[in-house]
Short mmCIF file of C-alpha atoms in Angstrom, two decimals:
data_model
loop_
_atom_site.label_atom_id
_atom_site.label_comp_id
_atom_site.label_asym_id
_atom_site.label_seq_id
_atom_site.Cartn_x
_atom_site.Cartn_y
_atom_site.Cartn_z
CA ALA B 1 50.48 83.45 242.83
CA GLU B 2 52.58 84.31 246.18
CA LEU B 3 55.70 84.65 244.02
CA LEU B 4 53.82 87.32 241.99
CA VAL B 5 52.72 89.31 245.19
CA GLU B 6 56.26 89.21 246.66
CA ILE B 7 57.49 90.92 243.46
CA ASP B 8 54.71 93.74 243.54
CA GLU B 9 52.74 92.32 240.77
CA VAL B 10 49.64 92.28 242.95
CA GLU B 11 47.26 93.14 240.17
CA TYR B 12 48.54 90.32 237.95
CA ALA B 13 48.67 87.63 240.57
CA MET B 14 44.88 88.57 241.68
CA GLU B 15 44.09 88.25 237.62
CA GLN B 16 45.69 84.71 238.05
CA LEU B 17 43.82 83.84 241.07
CA TYR B 18 40.51 85.00 239.58
CA THR B 19 41.32 83.14 236.54
CA GLY B 20 41.74 80.13 238.59
CA LEU B 21 38.58 80.70 240.28
CA VAL B 22 36.54 80.61 237.19
CA ALA B 23 38.12 77.22 236.29
CA ASN B 24 37.76 75.86 239.88
CA PRO B 25 34.80 77.71 241.44
CA GLU B 26 34.59 75.33 244.42
CA SER B 27 38.30 75.67 245.24
CA GLY B 28 38.36 76.73 249.18
CA ASP B 29 42.27 77.23 248.59
CA ILE B 30 41.74 80.00 245.90
CA HIS B 31 38.85 81.57 247.79
CA TYR B 32 41.34 81.68 250.98
CA ARG B 33 44.23 83.20 248.86
CA ILE B 34 42.01 85.98 247.25
CA ALA B 35 40.65 86.65 250.79
CA GLY B 36 44.20 87.27 252.16
CA TYR B 37 45.27 89.32 249.23
CA LEU B 38 42.34 91.64 249.61
CA PHE B 39 42.78 91.78 253.27
CA ALA B 40 46.35 92.90 252.66
CA MET B 41 45.17 95.56 250.21
CA GLU B 42 42.61 96.64 252.81
CA GLU B 43 39.61 95.72 250.70
CA TRP B 44 37.84 94.28 253.71
CA ASP B 45 34.13 93.96 252.48
CA GLU B 46 35.40 91.97 249.23
CA GLY B 47 37.64 89.94 251.18
CA GLU B 48 35.08 88.92 253.76
CA ILE B 49 32.68 87.54 250.74
CA TYR B 50 35.76 85.50 249.67
CA LEU B 51 36.77 84.33 253.23
CA ASN B 52 33.19 83.51 254.10
CA LYS B 53 32.79 81.39 250.70
CA ALA B 54 36.21 79.74 251.40
CA TYR B 55 35.00 78.61 254.84
CA LYS B 56 31.70 77.35 253.72
CA LEU B 57 33.80 75.22 250.79
CA ASP B 58 36.25 73.81 253.33
CA LYS B 59 36.33 74.71 256.99
CA ARG B 60 39.48 72.41 257.57
CA ARG B 61 41.64 74.73 255.15
CA LEU B 62 41.16 77.88 257.42
CA THR B 63 44.49 76.72 258.82
CA PHE B 64 45.84 77.07 255.35
CA PHE B 65 44.93 80.56 255.31
CA PHE B 66 46.75 81.33 258.54
CA ILE B 67 49.57 79.53 257.29
CA LEU B 68 49.70 81.88 254.12
CA PHE B 69 48.78 85.03 256.01
CA PRO B 70 49.95 84.63 259.66
CA MET B 71 49.59 88.50 260.03
CA PHE B 72 45.72 88.21 260.08
CA ARG B 73 45.63 85.38 262.85
CA LYS B 74 45.28 88.59 265.58
CA ASN B 75 44.25 91.22 263.23
CA GLU B 76 41.13 92.87 264.88
CA ARG B 77 39.46 93.36 261.54
CA VAL B 78 39.73 89.83 260.37
CA LEU B 79 38.59 88.66 263.74
CA GLU B 80 35.64 90.57 263.46
CA ILE B 81 34.79 89.46 259.99
CA MET B 82 35.14 85.99 261.22
CA LYS B 83 32.92 86.45 264.00
CA ARG B 84 30.18 87.73 261.77
CA GLY B 85 30.54 84.79 259.43
CA ASN B 86 30.74 82.49 262.31
CA ILE B 87 34.26 81.41 261.46
CA THR B 88 36.04 79.39 264.15
CA GLN B 89 39.63 78.70 264.52
#
């Protein structure tokens, strides 16, 4: 999905992630990826839902989220979302 996003096929990449989520609804990794892409598109409310779910599924993989999306490590909006969801780094 990352490669597709890099070549500006965001809609298709998101479609693939949502398809993967249907097949693997308990995948924290997929939830983290969707959250990151939604944040990148400034879809903050929807991204928050996916980030909270990802964290509930697999707290240890929060590091994975920041490896994929390092620009959000210090993003005020994302930090506020994390604070509301009791998500700690």
